[in-house]
Short mmCIF file of C-alpha atoms and ligand atoms in Angstrom, two decimals:
data_model
loop_
_atom_site.label_atom_id
_atom_site.label_comp_id
_atom_site.label_asym_id
_atom_site.label_seq_id
_atom_site.Cartn_x
_atom_site.Cartn_y
_atom_site.Cartn_z
CA MET A 1 17.01 34.28 -8.37
CA ASN A 2 19.19 32.78 -5.66
CA THR A 3 17.08 30.48 -3.47
CA LYS A 4 17.92 28.56 -0.30
CA ALA A 5 17.14 24.86 -0.52
CA TYR A 6 17.99 21.48 0.97
CA GLY A 7 19.15 18.67 -1.24
CA ALA A 8 21.43 15.68 -1.66
CA HIS A 9 24.44 15.25 -3.96
CA ALA A 10 24.28 11.42 -4.01
CA GLY A 11 21.97 8.60 -2.92
CA ASP A 12 24.12 7.69 0.05
CA LYS A 13 24.64 11.28 1.25
CA PRO A 14 22.44 13.17 3.71
CA LEU A 15 20.53 16.25 2.63
CA GLU A 16 22.39 19.51 3.18
CA PRO A 17 21.89 23.24 2.57
CA ILE A 18 22.29 24.12 -1.09
CA ASP A 19 21.76 27.34 -3.07
CA ILE A 20 19.71 26.94 -6.25
CA GLN A 21 18.56 29.37 -8.94
CA ARG A 22 14.89 29.98 -9.81
CA ARG A 23 14.02 31.61 -13.14
CA GLU A 24 12.47 35.07 -13.33
CA PRO A 25 8.72 34.53 -13.90
CA GLY A 26 7.87 34.27 -17.61
CA ALA A 27 4.55 35.45 -19.09
CA HIS A 28 2.62 32.40 -17.81
CA ASP A 29 4.56 31.82 -14.58
CA VAL A 30 3.57 32.17 -10.95
CA GLN A 31 6.31 32.80 -8.38
CA ILE A 32 5.50 31.29 -4.98
CA GLU A 33 7.14 31.81 -1.59
CA ILE A 34 6.85 28.35 -0.04
CA ALA A 35 5.41 28.28 3.49
CA TYR A 36 5.29 24.50 4.03
CA CYS A 37 6.20 21.34 2.17
CA GLY A 38 5.01 17.82 3.05
CA VAL A 39 7.43 14.88 3.15
CA CYS A 40 6.27 12.04 0.86
CA HIS A 41 7.76 8.54 0.88
CA SER A 42 8.50 9.18 -2.83
CA ASP A 43 10.95 11.90 -1.69
CA LEU A 44 12.83 9.26 0.31
CA HIS A 45 12.71 6.66 -2.53
CA THR A 46 14.08 9.29 -4.94
CA VAL A 47 16.71 11.03 -2.84
CA ARG A 48 18.13 7.70 -1.66
CA SER A 49 18.11 6.40 -5.26
CA GLU A 50 15.88 3.43 -4.42
CA TRP A 51 14.20 3.58 -7.83
CA GLY A 52 17.33 4.41 -9.84
CA GLY A 53 17.36 7.35 -12.26
CA THR A 54 17.76 10.06 -9.63
CA LYS A 55 19.41 13.20 -10.96
CA PHE A 56 21.71 14.98 -8.51
CA PRO A 57 21.73 17.40 -6.91
CA CYS A 58 18.26 16.29 -5.83
CA VAL A 59 15.93 18.74 -4.06
CA PRO A 60 12.72 16.78 -3.32
CA GLY A 61 9.29 18.04 -2.26
CA HIS A 62 5.96 17.92 -4.11
CA GLU A 63 3.44 18.84 -1.42
CA ILE A 64 3.92 22.59 -1.65
CA VAL A 65 1.79 25.38 -0.19
CA GLY A 66 2.61 29.07 -0.05
CA HIS A 67 1.81 32.55 -1.27
CA VAL A 68 2.12 34.21 -4.66
CA THR A 69 4.86 36.85 -4.78
CA ALA A 70 4.84 37.66 -8.51
CA VAL A 71 2.92 36.71 -11.65
CA GLY A 72 3.78 36.90 -15.35
CA ALA A 73 2.08 39.37 -17.72
CA ASP A 74 -0.37 36.78 -19.11
CA VAL A 75 -1.45 35.22 -15.79
CA THR A 76 -5.09 36.00 -15.04
CA GLY A 77 -6.08 33.34 -12.48
CA PHE A 78 -3.66 34.32 -9.69
CA LYS A 79 -2.47 37.53 -8.07
CA VAL A 80 0.17 38.53 -5.55
CA GLY A 81 -0.84 37.39 -2.06
CA ASP A 82 -3.01 34.44 -3.13
CA THR A 83 -2.64 31.21 -1.12
CA VAL A 84 -1.75 28.44 -3.54
CA GLY A 85 -0.46 24.90 -3.85
CA VAL A 86 1.74 22.90 -6.20
CA GLY A 87 1.66 19.11 -6.30
CA CYS A 88 3.64 16.47 -8.18
CA LEU A 89 3.26 18.00 -11.66
CA VAL A 90 4.71 21.22 -13.11
CA GLY A 91 4.36 20.49 -16.82
CA SER A 92 2.91 18.26 -19.56
CA CYS A 93 2.55 18.49 -23.36
CA GLN A 94 -1.00 19.99 -23.24
CA HIS A 95 -1.98 18.44 -26.57
CA CYS A 96 -2.20 14.62 -26.21
CA SER A 97 -5.44 12.80 -25.46
CA ALA A 98 -4.52 12.43 -21.77
CA CYS A 99 -3.82 16.17 -21.35
CA ASP A 100 -6.98 17.01 -23.32
CA GLY A 101 -8.91 14.83 -20.89
CA GLY A 102 -7.48 16.57 -17.80
CA LEU A 103 -5.25 13.57 -17.03
CA GLU A 104 -1.87 15.34 -17.25
CA GLN A 105 -0.31 12.67 -15.01
CA TYR A 106 -0.73 10.20 -17.89
CA CYS A 107 0.63 12.64 -20.53
CA GLU A 108 1.63 10.54 -23.54
CA ASN A 109 4.70 12.68 -24.07
CA GLY A 110 5.78 12.47 -20.43
CA PHE A 111 4.70 14.79 -17.63
CA VAL A 112 7.24 17.02 -15.89
CA GLY A 113 7.56 16.11 -12.22
CA THR A 114 8.02 18.86 -9.64
CA TYR A 115 11.44 17.35 -8.92
CA ASN A 116 13.71 15.04 -10.93
CA GLY A 117 11.85 16.00 -14.13
CA PRO A 118 13.36 17.43 -17.34
CA ALA A 119 13.86 21.22 -17.25
CA ALA A 120 15.30 23.98 -19.39
CA ASP A 121 16.46 25.77 -16.23
CA ALA A 122 19.77 24.89 -14.54
CA PRO A 123 20.81 22.26 -13.53
CA GLY A 124 18.71 20.63 -16.31
CA HIS A 125 16.19 18.92 -14.01
CA THR A 126 13.43 20.24 -11.80
CA LEU A 127 14.05 21.00 -8.12
CA GLY A 128 11.21 20.69 -5.62
CA GLY A 129 9.67 22.18 -2.54
CA TYR A 130 12.43 21.79 0.04
CA SER A 131 13.23 25.38 -0.98
CA GLN A 132 12.33 28.99 -0.28
CA ARG A 133 10.43 29.61 -3.50
CA ILE A 134 9.40 28.03 -6.78
CA VAL A 135 8.32 29.36 -10.20
CA VAL A 136 5.57 27.31 -11.89
CA ASP A 137 3.45 27.55 -15.06
CA ASP A 138 0.03 28.83 -13.97
CA LYS A 139 -1.75 25.73 -15.37
CA PHE A 140 -0.12 23.67 -12.60
CA VAL A 141 -0.93 25.99 -9.69
CA LEU A 142 -3.87 25.16 -7.39
CA LYS A 143 -6.07 27.47 -5.34
CA ILE A 144 -6.21 26.80 -1.60
CA ARG A 145 -9.56 27.65 0.02
CA HIS A 146 -8.90 26.26 3.52
CA PRO A 147 -8.43 28.78 6.37
CA GLU A 148 -4.88 30.14 6.55
CA ALA A 149 -4.41 28.56 10.01
CA GLN A 150 -4.72 25.09 8.44
CA LEU A 151 -2.16 25.75 5.71
CA ALA A 152 0.58 23.41 6.98
CA ALA A 153 -1.91 20.54 7.27
CA VAL A 154 -3.19 21.21 3.73
CA ALA A 155 0.25 20.60 2.18
CA PRO A 156 -0.02 16.77 2.18
CA LEU A 157 -3.28 16.95 0.21
CA LEU A 158 -1.20 17.93 -2.85
CA CYS A 159 0.17 14.37 -3.14
CA ALA A 160 -1.18 12.06 -0.41
CA GLY A 161 -4.66 13.59 -0.80
CA ILE A 162 -4.98 13.40 -4.57
CA THR A 163 -3.25 10.01 -4.89
CA THR A 164 -5.95 8.46 -2.70
CA TYR A 165 -8.89 10.65 -3.84
CA SER A 166 -8.43 9.86 -7.54
CA PRO A 167 -8.66 6.03 -7.34
CA LEU A 168 -11.42 6.21 -4.70
CA ARG A 169 -13.44 8.31 -7.18
CA HIS A 170 -12.46 6.21 -10.21
CA TRP A 171 -13.63 2.98 -8.54
CA ASN A 172 -16.76 4.69 -7.15
CA ALA A 173 -16.15 4.57 -3.40
CA GLY A 174 -19.35 5.74 -1.76
CA PRO A 175 -22.47 4.67 0.12
CA GLY A 176 -23.13 0.92 -0.05
CA LYS A 177 -19.51 0.11 -0.93
CA LYS A 178 -17.04 -1.71 1.31
CA VAL A 179 -13.60 -0.15 0.84
CA GLY A 180 -10.27 -1.22 2.36
CA ILE A 181 -7.26 1.04 2.84
CA VAL A 182 -3.97 -0.84 3.30
CA GLY A 183 -1.05 0.86 5.10
CA ILE A 184 -1.86 3.73 7.42
CA GLY A 185 0.93 6.14 6.56
CA GLY A 186 0.82 9.48 4.75
CA LEU A 187 -1.30 8.23 1.85
CA GLY A 188 -3.29 5.67 3.82
CA HIS A 189 -4.45 8.03 6.57
CA MET A 190 -5.80 10.37 3.87
CA GLY A 191 -7.39 7.37 2.14
CA VAL A 192 -9.27 6.52 5.34
CA LYS A 193 -10.47 10.12 5.80
CA LEU A 194 -11.55 10.45 2.16
CA ALA A 195 -13.25 7.04 1.81
CA HIS A 196 -15.18 7.81 5.01
CA ALA A 197 -16.11 11.29 3.73
CA MET A 198 -17.35 9.76 0.46
CA GLY A 199 -19.70 7.55 2.49
CA ALA A 200 -18.06 4.14 1.99
CA HIS A 201 -17.89 1.50 4.72
CA THR A 202 -14.17 1.93 5.38
CA VAL A 203 -11.83 -0.74 6.73
CA ALA A 204 -8.25 0.16 7.64
CA PHE A 205 -5.51 -2.49 7.32
CA THR A 206 -2.37 -1.88 9.32
CA THR A 207 0.68 -3.82 10.45
CA SER A 208 0.99 -1.53 13.48
CA GLU A 209 -1.10 -2.52 16.52
CA GLY A 210 -0.43 1.00 17.87
CA LYS A 211 -2.45 2.58 15.02
CA ARG A 212 -5.69 0.68 15.79
CA GLN A 213 -7.41 3.44 17.77
CA ASP A 214 -6.01 6.16 15.49
CA ALA A 215 -7.50 4.50 12.43
CA LEU A 216 -10.94 4.57 14.07
CA ASP A 217 -10.43 8.22 14.97
CA LEU A 218 -9.47 8.96 11.34
CA GLY A 219 -12.86 7.61 10.24
CA ALA A 220 -12.44 3.87 9.74
CA ASP A 221 -15.52 1.76 10.56
CA GLU A 222 -13.30 -1.26 11.27
CA VAL A 223 -9.58 -1.91 11.70
CA VAL A 224 -7.75 -5.12 10.80
CA ILE A 225 -4.23 -6.00 11.86
CA SER A 226 -3.07 -7.47 8.56
CA ARG A 227 -0.43 -9.69 10.20
CA ASN A 228 -3.23 -11.59 11.96
CA PRO A 229 -4.68 -14.27 9.57
CA ASP A 230 -7.79 -14.85 11.73
CA GLU A 231 -8.74 -11.18 11.57
CA MET A 232 -8.11 -11.18 7.79
CA GLN A 233 -10.18 -14.34 7.20
CA LYS A 234 -13.31 -12.69 8.62
CA HIS A 235 -13.32 -10.34 5.61
CA ALA A 236 -12.77 -12.94 2.87
CA GLY A 237 -14.65 -12.20 -0.37
CA SER A 238 -16.29 -9.04 0.97
CA PHE A 239 -14.60 -5.93 -0.52
CA ASP A 240 -15.72 -3.92 -3.54
CA PHE A 241 -12.42 -2.05 -3.62
CA ILE A 242 -9.09 -2.05 -1.80
CA LEU A 243 -6.56 0.79 -2.06
CA ASN A 244 -3.08 -0.49 -1.22
CA THR A 245 -0.62 2.27 -0.22
CA VAL A 246 2.14 0.08 1.25
CA ALA A 247 5.64 1.36 0.43
CA ALA A 248 7.36 -2.05 0.72
CA SER A 249 7.26 -5.38 -1.10
CA HIS A 250 4.63 -7.71 0.42
CA ASP A 251 2.23 -10.61 -0.28
CA LEU A 252 -0.66 -9.25 -2.37
CA ASP A 253 -2.65 -12.53 -2.20
CA ALA A 254 -3.56 -11.83 1.41
CA PHE A 255 -5.60 -8.89 0.11
CA THR A 256 -6.90 -10.12 -3.29
CA LYS A 257 -8.68 -12.97 -1.48
CA LEU A 258 -10.64 -10.36 0.45
CA LEU A 259 -12.17 -8.96 -2.76
CA LYS A 260 -15.70 -9.83 -3.91
CA ARG A 261 -16.30 -11.14 -7.42
CA ASP A 262 -15.34 -8.29 -9.81
CA GLY A 263 -13.60 -6.43 -7.00
CA THR A 264 -10.43 -4.44 -7.61
CA MET A 265 -7.31 -3.82 -5.57
CA CYS A 266 -5.54 -0.67 -6.75
CA LEU A 267 -1.83 -0.37 -5.93
CA VAL A 268 -0.37 3.10 -5.42
CA GLY A 269 2.77 2.17 -3.42
CA VAL A 270 5.95 1.91 -5.50
CA PRO A 271 8.29 -0.30 -3.44
CA GLU A 272 12.04 -0.48 -4.01
CA HIS A 273 11.83 -4.27 -4.58
CA PRO A 274 9.01 -6.03 -6.52
CA HIS A 275 6.08 -7.75 -4.82
CA PRO A 276 6.06 -11.56 -5.02
CA SER A 277 4.08 -12.57 -8.12
CA PRO A 278 0.36 -12.68 -7.25
CA ASN A 279 -1.68 -15.92 -7.33
CA ILE A 280 -3.55 -15.59 -10.62
CA GLY A 281 -6.01 -18.33 -9.70
CA GLN A 282 -7.33 -15.97 -7.10
CA LEU A 283 -7.90 -13.35 -9.82
CA ILE A 284 -9.40 -15.75 -12.38
CA PHE A 285 -11.82 -17.47 -9.99
CA GLY A 286 -13.73 -14.35 -9.11
CA ARG A 287 -12.82 -12.06 -12.04
CA ARG A 288 -10.84 -9.91 -9.62
CA SER A 289 -8.43 -7.20 -10.74
CA ILE A 290 -5.17 -5.72 -9.57
CA ALA A 291 -4.81 -2.17 -10.88
CA GLY A 292 -2.60 0.88 -10.43
CA SER A 293 -3.12 4.63 -10.25
CA LEU A 294 -0.85 7.68 -10.46
CA ILE A 295 -1.60 10.85 -8.43
CA GLY A 296 -4.38 12.79 -10.25
CA GLY A 297 -4.81 15.50 -12.90
CA ILE A 298 -4.87 19.22 -12.18
CA ALA A 299 -8.66 19.65 -12.42
CA GLU A 300 -9.22 16.66 -10.12
CA THR A 301 -6.61 17.97 -7.68
CA GLN A 302 -8.54 21.25 -7.47
CA GLU A 303 -11.78 19.27 -7.01
CA MET A 304 -10.14 17.29 -4.15
CA LEU A 305 -8.84 20.49 -2.48
CA ASP A 306 -12.31 22.04 -2.64
CA PHE A 307 -13.96 18.79 -1.41
CA CYS A 308 -11.59 18.86 1.59
CA ALA A 309 -12.01 22.61 2.23
CA GLU A 310 -15.81 22.26 2.30
CA ARG A 311 -15.60 19.40 4.82
CA GLY A 312 -12.71 20.70 6.92
CA ILE A 313 -10.50 17.75 5.91
CA VAL A 314 -6.74 18.17 6.36
CA SER A 315 -3.81 15.86 7.06
CA ASP A 316 -2.60 14.88 10.56
CA ILE A 317 0.90 16.29 10.65
CA GLU A 318 4.13 16.53 12.57
CA MET A 319 5.93 19.78 11.74
CA ILE A 320 9.72 19.71 11.44
CA PRO A 321 12.46 22.21 10.63
CA ILE A 322 14.34 21.22 7.45
CA GLN A 323 17.42 20.42 9.53
CA GLN A 324 15.60 17.28 10.82
CA ILE A 325 14.81 15.85 7.40
CA ASP A 326 17.11 12.82 7.55
CA ALA A 327 15.81 11.83 10.98
CA ALA A 328 12.27 12.20 9.60
CA TYR A 329 13.12 9.88 6.67
CA ASP A 330 14.49 7.27 9.09
CA ARG A 331 11.27 7.41 11.11
CA MET A 332 9.11 7.23 7.97
CA GLN A 333 11.08 4.15 6.90
CA LYS A 334 10.02 2.52 10.20
CA SER A 335 6.33 3.46 9.69
CA ASP A 336 6.74 5.82 12.66
CA VAL A 337 4.98 9.01 11.62
CA LYS A 338 1.53 10.29 12.58
CA TYR A 339 0.82 10.72 9.79
CA ARG A 340 2.81 13.11 7.63
CA PHE A 341 5.92 15.16 8.30
CA VAL A 342 5.60 18.73 7.04
CA ILE A 343 8.59 21.04 6.72
CA ASP A 344 8.29 24.58 8.04
CA ASN A 345 10.13 26.27 5.16
CA ALA A 346 10.90 29.31 7.31
CA SER A 347 13.60 27.07 8.83
CA LEU A 348 15.55 27.30 5.54
CA THR A 349 16.46 30.89 6.32
CA ALA A 350 16.48 30.71 10.13
P1 NAP B 401 4.42 6.07 4.34
O1 NAP B 401 3.92 7.29 5.02
O2 NAP B 401 5.76 5.54 4.69
O3 NAP B 401 3.29 4.94 4.57
C1 NAP B 401 3.43 3.63 4.10
C2 NAP B 401 2.74 2.69 5.10
O4 NAP B 401 2.85 1.35 4.59
C3 NAP B 401 3.40 2.61 6.45
O5 NAP B 401 3.02 3.63 7.33
C4 NAP B 401 2.92 1.25 6.95
O6 NAP B 401 1.59 1.35 7.45
C5 NAP B 401 2.86 0.43 5.69
N1 NAP B 401 4.05 -0.42 5.56
C6 NAP B 401 5.35 -0.04 5.51
N2 NAP B 401 6.17 -1.10 5.40
C7 NAP B 401 5.37 -2.18 5.33
C8 NAP B 401 5.61 -3.56 5.16
N3 NAP B 401 6.85 -4.06 5.05
N4 NAP B 401 4.53 -4.39 5.10
C9 NAP B 401 3.29 -3.91 5.20
N5 NAP B 401 3.01 -2.60 5.39
C10 NAP B 401 4.03 -1.75 5.43
O7 NAP B 401 4.47 6.28 2.76
P2 NAP B 401 3.51 7.19 1.82
O8 NAP B 401 4.11 8.54 1.67
O9 NAP B 401 2.11 7.03 2.26
O10 NAP B 401 3.74 6.47 0.40
C11 NAP B 401 3.35 5.13 0.22
C12 NAP B 401 3.86 4.63 -1.13
O11 NAP B 401 3.13 5.26 -2.18
C13 NAP B 401 5.33 4.92 -1.42
O12 NAP B 401 5.89 3.80 -2.10
C14 NAP B 401 5.27 6.12 -2.34
O13 NAP B 401 6.40 6.25 -3.17
C15 NAP B 401 4.04 5.80 -3.14
N6 NAP B 401 3.37 6.93 -3.78
C16 NAP B 401 2.73 6.67 -4.96
C17 NAP B 401 2.02 7.66 -5.59
C18 NAP B 401 1.26 7.37 -6.84
O14 NAP B 401 0.87 8.30 -7.54
N7 NAP B 401 1.00 6.11 -7.16
C19 NAP B 401 1.98 8.94 -5.03
C20 NAP B 401 2.64 9.17 -3.83
C21 NAP B 401 3.32 8.15 -3.20
P3 NAP B 401 1.10 0.49 8.72
O15 NAP B 401 1.99 0.91 9.86
O16 NAP B 401 -0.30 0.91 8.88
O17 NAP B 401 1.23 -0.96 8.34
ZN1 ZN B 402 4.23 12.12 -3.15
#
């Protein structure tokens, strides 16, 4: 089916209107008319070829919300008209130990990303949510239980929400724990909201003086300007867990020294250039860990969506028409977004 989209033909080219084809729904497929799509920093890294390996044409977008317009004969969990979401995953092998454990993002045979992943459909790789509609295997479709009026602000939960929720849960953020969130962008602002909602003492680390009051409003108990060594020093050796969402290469030692004995800093940012090698003495003397985490599985993504729906948690967004996507990327690059751009997909056909 012919579908309007926005994509790029090369890493140094702007995004432009492009017509793509979506398959007719197969027996297990759900066809979704996309209402809104969040703009993740991973979209920018990929479309501008910062990580290498980008397949062109590239249509990014993995924070998708919309409505079901058709379902395949064997689909029982969804019907036409349902409000649904699609995140970063649209496929996995379904038979390795990771998939069996509900951890499709760690599929041992390689998960299929919502964009830039391998696909049988033309053009041979998946094309994401900067498009009118998408057709997805029902196992990778999520139910949205928030009120319809909040739909645009729900979109970023599909990546920014789950990427922060999953490590916060894995490392047991909750009452009695001191948790730091580094980088108050799309992921970080959700990290602050979620750590606060889980009951942890939440400290926001930002390089932007202008985000100090916002971070408190998002739910942080304290805010630290990470460029200020005196402010940092006050927290030395005090954190159970730090979630680092920064999208650029930076000095990790400034944060590992804030961990308690046995504390962990989990990295989720994937910068274009590597971080300077961390000081291992700081890890050894204190049995501290640096870890990583990738989005979250489908069952946990549904759990996160329901957790947020029950508590009225959504993302703080700035809505844009698709025609402003390159300007939005430039602002995101400068840490100038409060706190997630979301595309109004109606603008694709306006
Ligand atoms: P974002 O909205 O651009 O936020 C990143 C934040 O990092 C900025 O707002 C800024 O916060 C801080 N920052 C930027 N440059 C910095 C620098 N040079 N030094 C220190 N802090 C800096 O990006 P995002 O969408 O949240 O994504 C963050 C990263 O996570 C990206 O690399 C993305 O690809 C990655 N990601 C990973 C996963 C995963 O599964 N692991 C999933 C999604 C995204 P302040 O202004 O507060 O300092
Ligand atoms: Zn993302």
